[in-house]
Amino acid sequence: MAKMGEEQHEADSLLPIRRLQASDKSKGFEFLSRFAELASHGDDHAIVVAEDEQTGRIIATGSVFVEKKFLRGCGKVGHIEDVVVDASARGRRLGQRVVRHLVGHARAAGCYKVILDCSAENRGFYEKCGFQEKNVQMAVYFHE
């Protein structure tokens, strides 16, 4: 007999990970004009979500941006950003599913690698997703 947590993982594995839609505005996202701007990038900027079908709320999201380069034979690099799981839905492997989906999108787009920046606290999560630590991140912030 499956334990309660295992039943939740099984149910969560059935939640579809899908592209963000304009109709998601009422499900926890606010942005109609930004949505149109990002949608104009087609598959070069994909935002995916997991929607709790019982509540209609977005409970996990992430994005991948495909950078087109001149180096490496005009290759492409996927940049994963903004992977977030609602606090009420953590521990259900939704974040791993979102990351796998984004990695698959980058692979299908012809990227030769996928990179991301994360905090030291999130290193273990991304290692579980197949990432390895590489190089050092640097940043200049214009507004806080």
PDB file of C-alpha atoms in Angstrom:
ATOM      1  CA  MET A   1       0.000   0.000   0.000  1.00  0.00           C
ATOM      2  CA  ALA A   2       1.358   3.424  -0.985  1.00  0.00           C
ATOM      3  CA  LYS A   3       2.076   5.981   1.729  1.00  0.00           C
ATOM      4  CA  MET A   4       0.423   9.399   1.609  1.00  0.00           C
ATOM      5  CA  GLY A   5       3.599  11.099   0.331  1.00  0.00           C
ATOM      6  CA  GLU A   6       4.045   8.482  -2.379  1.00  0.00           C
ATOM      7  CA  GLU A   7       0.448   8.964  -3.509  1.00  0.00           C
ATOM      8  CA  GLN A   8       1.095  12.714  -3.814  1.00  0.00           C
ATOM      9  CA  HIS A   9       4.256  12.080  -5.891  1.00  0.00           C
ATOM     10  CA  GLU A  10       2.264   9.791  -8.199  1.00  0.00           C
ATOM     11  CA  ALA A  11      -0.477  12.409  -8.585  1.00  0.00           C
ATOM     12  CA  ASP A  12       2.101  15.136  -9.217  1.00  0.00           C
ATOM     13  CA  SER A  13       3.790  13.049 -11.899  1.00  0.00           C
ATOM     14  CA  LEU A  14       0.511  13.304 -13.828  1.00  0.00           C
ATOM     15  CA  LEU A  15       0.428  17.132 -13.665  1.00  0.00           C
ATOM     16  CA  PRO A  16       1.375  18.384 -17.115  1.00  0.00           C
ATOM     17  CA  ILE A  17       4.322  20.759 -17.468  1.00  0.00           C
ATOM     18  CA  ARG A  18       3.237  23.154 -20.218  1.00  0.00           C
ATOM     19  CA  ARG A  19       4.030  26.477 -21.827  1.00  0.00           C
ATOM     20  CA  LEU A  20       2.737  29.569 -20.070  1.00  0.00           C
ATOM     21  CA  GLN A  21      -0.501  30.915 -21.566  1.00  0.00           C
ATOM     22  CA  ALA A  22      -2.119  34.351 -21.504  1.00  0.00           C
ATOM     23  CA  SER A  23      -5.055  32.823 -19.617  1.00  0.00           C
ATOM     24  CA  ASP A  24      -2.684  32.021 -16.727  1.00  0.00           C
ATOM     25  CA  LYS A  25      -2.909  35.677 -15.620  1.00  0.00           C
ATOM     26  CA  SER A  26      -5.670  34.827 -13.162  1.00  0.00           C
ATOM     27  CA  LYS A  27      -3.805  31.786 -11.832  1.00  0.00           C
ATOM     28  CA  GLY A  28      -1.073  33.582  -9.947  1.00  0.00           C
ATOM     29  CA  PHE A  29       0.713  35.552 -12.691  1.00  0.00           C
ATOM     30  CA  GLU A  30       0.252  39.256 -13.550  1.00  0.00           C
ATOM     31  CA  PHE A  31       1.686  40.425 -16.853  1.00  0.00           C
ATOM     32  CA  LEU A  32      -0.336  40.556 -20.089  1.00  0.00           C
ATOM     33  CA  SER A  33       1.931  43.000 -21.981  1.00  0.00           C
ATOM     34  CA  ARG A  34       5.084  41.150 -20.818  1.00  0.00           C
ATOM     35  CA  PHE A  35       3.502  37.874 -21.926  1.00  0.00           C
ATOM     36  CA  ALA A  36       3.010  39.231 -25.453  1.00  0.00           C
ATOM     37  CA  GLU A  37       6.596  40.521 -25.537  1.00  0.00           C
ATOM     38  CA  LEU A  38       8.059  37.185 -24.430  1.00  0.00           C
ATOM     39  CA  ALA A  39       5.763  35.165 -26.680  1.00  0.00           C
ATOM     40  CA  SER A  40       7.168  37.097 -29.645  1.00  0.00           C
ATOM     41  CA  HIS A  41      10.491  35.285 -29.047  1.00  0.00           C
ATOM     42  CA  GLY A  42       8.886  31.936 -29.903  1.00  0.00           C
ATOM     43  CA  ASP A  43      10.930  28.933 -28.804  1.00  0.00           C
ATOM     44  CA  ASP A  44      13.957  31.107 -27.967  1.00  0.00           C
ATOM     45  CA  HIS A  45      12.326  32.002 -24.636  1.00  0.00           C
ATOM     46  CA  ALA A  46      10.128  29.353 -23.067  1.00  0.00           C
ATOM     47  CA  ILE A  47       8.320  29.724 -19.761  1.00  0.00           C
ATOM     48  CA  VAL A  48       6.698  26.565 -18.456  1.00  0.00           C
ATOM     49  CA  VAL A  49       4.301  26.034 -15.577  1.00  0.00           C
ATOM     50  CA  ALA A  50       2.665  23.299 -13.528  1.00  0.00           C
ATOM     51  CA  GLU A  51      -0.940  24.059 -12.663  1.00  0.00           C
ATOM     52  CA  ASP A  52      -2.726  22.465  -9.708  1.00  0.00           C
ATOM     53  CA  GLU A  53      -5.821  21.227 -11.490  1.00  0.00           C
ATOM     54  CA  GLN A  54      -7.867  21.192  -8.261  1.00  0.00           C
ATOM     55  CA  THR A  55      -7.230  24.838  -7.358  1.00  0.00           C
ATOM     56  CA  GLY A  56      -6.372  26.227 -10.800  1.00  0.00           C
ATOM     57  CA  ARG A  57      -3.234  27.887  -9.355  1.00  0.00           C
ATOM     58  CA  ILE A  58       0.228  27.847 -10.880  1.00  0.00           C
ATOM     59  CA  ILE A  59       2.387  25.929  -8.368  1.00  0.00           C
ATOM     60  CA  ALA A  60       5.688  25.626 -10.257  1.00  0.00           C
ATOM     61  CA  THR A  61       7.414  27.517 -13.035  1.00  0.00           C
ATOM     62  CA  GLY A  62      10.716  27.972 -14.796  1.00  0.00           C
ATOM     63  CA  SER A  63      12.119  29.486 -17.960  1.00  0.00           C
ATOM     64  CA  VAL A  64      14.837  28.865 -20.507  1.00  0.00           C
ATOM     65  CA  PHE A  65      16.313  31.428 -22.869  1.00  0.00           C
ATOM     66  CA  VAL A  66      18.196  30.263 -25.960  1.00  0.00           C
ATOM     67  CA  GLU A  67      21.234  32.434 -26.663  1.00  0.00           C
ATOM     68  CA  LYS A  68      22.506  32.354 -30.242  1.00  0.00           C
ATOM     69  CA  LYS A  69      26.287  32.675 -30.378  1.00  0.00           C
ATOM     70  CA  PHE A  70      28.965  33.269 -32.990  1.00  0.00           C
ATOM     71  CA  LEU A  71      31.364  30.950 -31.164  1.00  0.00           C
ATOM     72  CA  ARG A  72      31.263  27.155 -31.436  1.00  0.00           C
ATOM     73  CA  GLY A  73      30.095  27.252 -35.028  1.00  0.00           C
ATOM     74  CA  CYS A  74      27.251  29.662 -34.300  1.00  0.00           C
ATOM     75  CA  GLY A  75      26.069  27.360 -31.529  1.00  0.00           C
ATOM     76  CA  LYS A  76      23.295  27.908 -29.012  1.00  0.00           C
ATOM     77  CA  VAL A  77      23.331  27.931 -25.213  1.00  0.00           C
ATOM     78  CA  GLY A  78      20.280  27.461 -22.999  1.00  0.00           C
ATOM     79  CA  HIS A  79      20.028  29.647 -19.889  1.00  0.00           C
ATOM     80  CA  ILE A  80      17.650  28.356 -17.205  1.00  0.00           C
ATOM     81  CA  GLU A  81      16.144  31.006 -14.945  1.00  0.00           C
ATOM     82  CA  ASP A  82      13.391  31.547 -12.408  1.00  0.00           C
ATOM     83  CA  VAL A  83      12.726  27.967 -11.297  1.00  0.00           C
ATOM     84  CA  VAL A  84      10.206  28.371  -8.488  1.00  0.00           C
ATOM     85  CA  VAL A  85       7.891  25.957  -6.691  1.00  0.00           C
ATOM     86  CA  ASP A  86       5.157  27.293  -4.434  1.00  0.00           C
ATOM     87  CA  ALA A  87       5.977  26.634  -0.772  1.00  0.00           C
ATOM     88  CA  SER A  88       2.824  24.527  -0.406  1.00  0.00           C
ATOM     89  CA  ALA A  89       3.961  22.221  -3.232  1.00  0.00           C
ATOM     90  CA  ARG A  90       7.636  21.698  -2.334  1.00  0.00           C
ATOM     91  CA  GLY A  91       8.972  18.187  -1.834  1.00  0.00           C
ATOM     92  CA  ARG A  92       6.792  16.801  -4.617  1.00  0.00           C
ATOM     93  CA  ARG A  93       9.541  16.720  -7.310  1.00  0.00           C
ATOM     94  CA  LEU A  94       7.806  19.394  -9.391  1.00  0.00           C
ATOM     95  CA  GLY A  95      10.989  21.468  -9.529  1.00  0.00           C
ATOM     96  CA  GLN A  96      12.917  18.510 -10.939  1.00  0.00           C
ATOM     97  CA  ARG A  97      10.224  17.954 -13.552  1.00  0.00           C
ATOM     98  CA  VAL A  98      10.278  21.628 -14.538  1.00  0.00           C
ATOM     99  CA  VAL A  99      14.084  21.571 -14.884  1.00  0.00           C
ATOM    100  CA  ARG A 100      14.001  18.337 -16.923  1.00  0.00           C
ATOM    101  CA  HIS A 101      11.405  19.906 -19.217  1.00  0.00           C
ATOM    102  CA  LEU A 102      13.523  23.049 -19.688  1.00  0.00           C
ATOM    103  CA  VAL A 103      16.668  21.001 -20.370  1.00  0.00           C
ATOM    104  CA  GLY A 104      14.724  18.965 -22.931  1.00  0.00           C
ATOM    105  CA  HIS A 105      13.511  22.162 -24.591  1.00  0.00           C
ATOM    106  CA  ALA A 106      17.085  23.466 -24.857  1.00  0.00           C
ATOM    107  CA  ARG A 107      18.290  20.141 -26.278  1.00  0.00           C
ATOM    108  CA  ALA A 108      15.479  20.120 -28.849  1.00  0.00           C
ATOM    109  CA  ALA A 109      16.404  23.715 -29.803  1.00  0.00           C
ATOM    110  CA  GLY A 110      19.919  22.524 -30.648  1.00  0.00           C
ATOM    111  CA  CYS A 111      21.783  23.942 -27.651  1.00  0.00           C
ATOM    112  CA  TYR A 112      25.227  22.448 -27.000  1.00  0.00           C
ATOM    113  CA  LYS A 113      24.860  23.144 -23.250  1.00  0.00           C
ATOM    114  CA  VAL A 114      22.460  24.471 -20.652  1.00  0.00           C
ATOM    115  CA  ILE A 115      23.674  26.699 -17.827  1.00  0.00           C
ATOM    116  CA  LEU A 116      22.143  28.363 -14.794  1.00  0.00           C
ATOM    117  CA  ASP A 117      23.104  30.386 -11.754  1.00  0.00           C
ATOM    118  CA  CYS A 118      21.973  29.343  -8.303  1.00  0.00           C
ATOM    119  CA  SER A 119      22.621  30.027  -4.659  1.00  0.00           C
ATOM    120  CA  ALA A 120      24.853  27.721  -2.631  1.00  0.00           C
ATOM    121  CA  GLU A 121      21.717  26.482  -0.845  1.00  0.00           C
ATOM    122  CA  ASN A 122      20.246  25.255  -4.152  1.00  0.00           C
ATOM    123  CA  ARG A 123      23.407  23.527  -5.400  1.00  0.00           C
ATOM    124  CA  GLY A 124      22.251  20.081  -4.198  1.00  0.00           C
ATOM    125  CA  PHE A 125      18.898  20.410  -5.961  1.00  0.00           C
ATOM    126  CA  TYR A 126      20.515  21.207  -9.305  1.00  0.00           C
ATOM    127  CA  GLU A 127      23.068  18.434  -8.867  1.00  0.00           C
ATOM    128  CA  LYS A 128      20.103  16.029  -8.513  1.00  0.00           C
ATOM    129  CA  CYS A 129      18.914  17.438 -11.841  1.00  0.00           C
ATOM    130  CA  GLY A 130      22.244  16.532 -13.499  1.00  0.00           C
ATOM    131  CA  PHE A 131      24.069  19.871 -13.295  1.00  0.00           C
ATOM    132  CA  GLN A 132      27.628  20.245 -12.080  1.00  0.00           C
ATOM    133  CA  GLU A 133      29.366  23.282 -10.660  1.00  0.00           C
ATOM    134  CA  LYS A 134      31.393  25.156 -13.280  1.00  0.00           C
ATOM    135  CA  ASN A 135      33.173  28.522 -13.193  1.00  0.00           C
ATOM    136  CA  VAL A 136      32.170  31.560 -11.127  1.00  0.00           C
ATOM    137  CA  GLN A 137      29.180  33.847 -11.507  1.00  0.00           C
ATOM    138  CA  MET A 138      29.718  37.603 -11.637  1.00  0.00           C
ATOM    139  CA  ALA A 139      27.005  40.276 -11.723  1.00  0.00           C
ATOM    140  CA  VAL A 140      26.389  44.011 -11.921  1.00  0.00           C
ATOM    141  CA  TYR A 141      22.970  45.086 -10.623  1.00  0.00           C
ATOM    142  CA  PHE A 142      21.437  48.344 -11.843  1.00  0.00           C
ATOM    143  CA  HIS A 143      18.455  48.413  -9.445  1.00  0.00           C
ATOM    144  CA  GLU A 144      17.753  46.579  -6.234  1.00  0.00           C
TER     145      GLU A 144
END
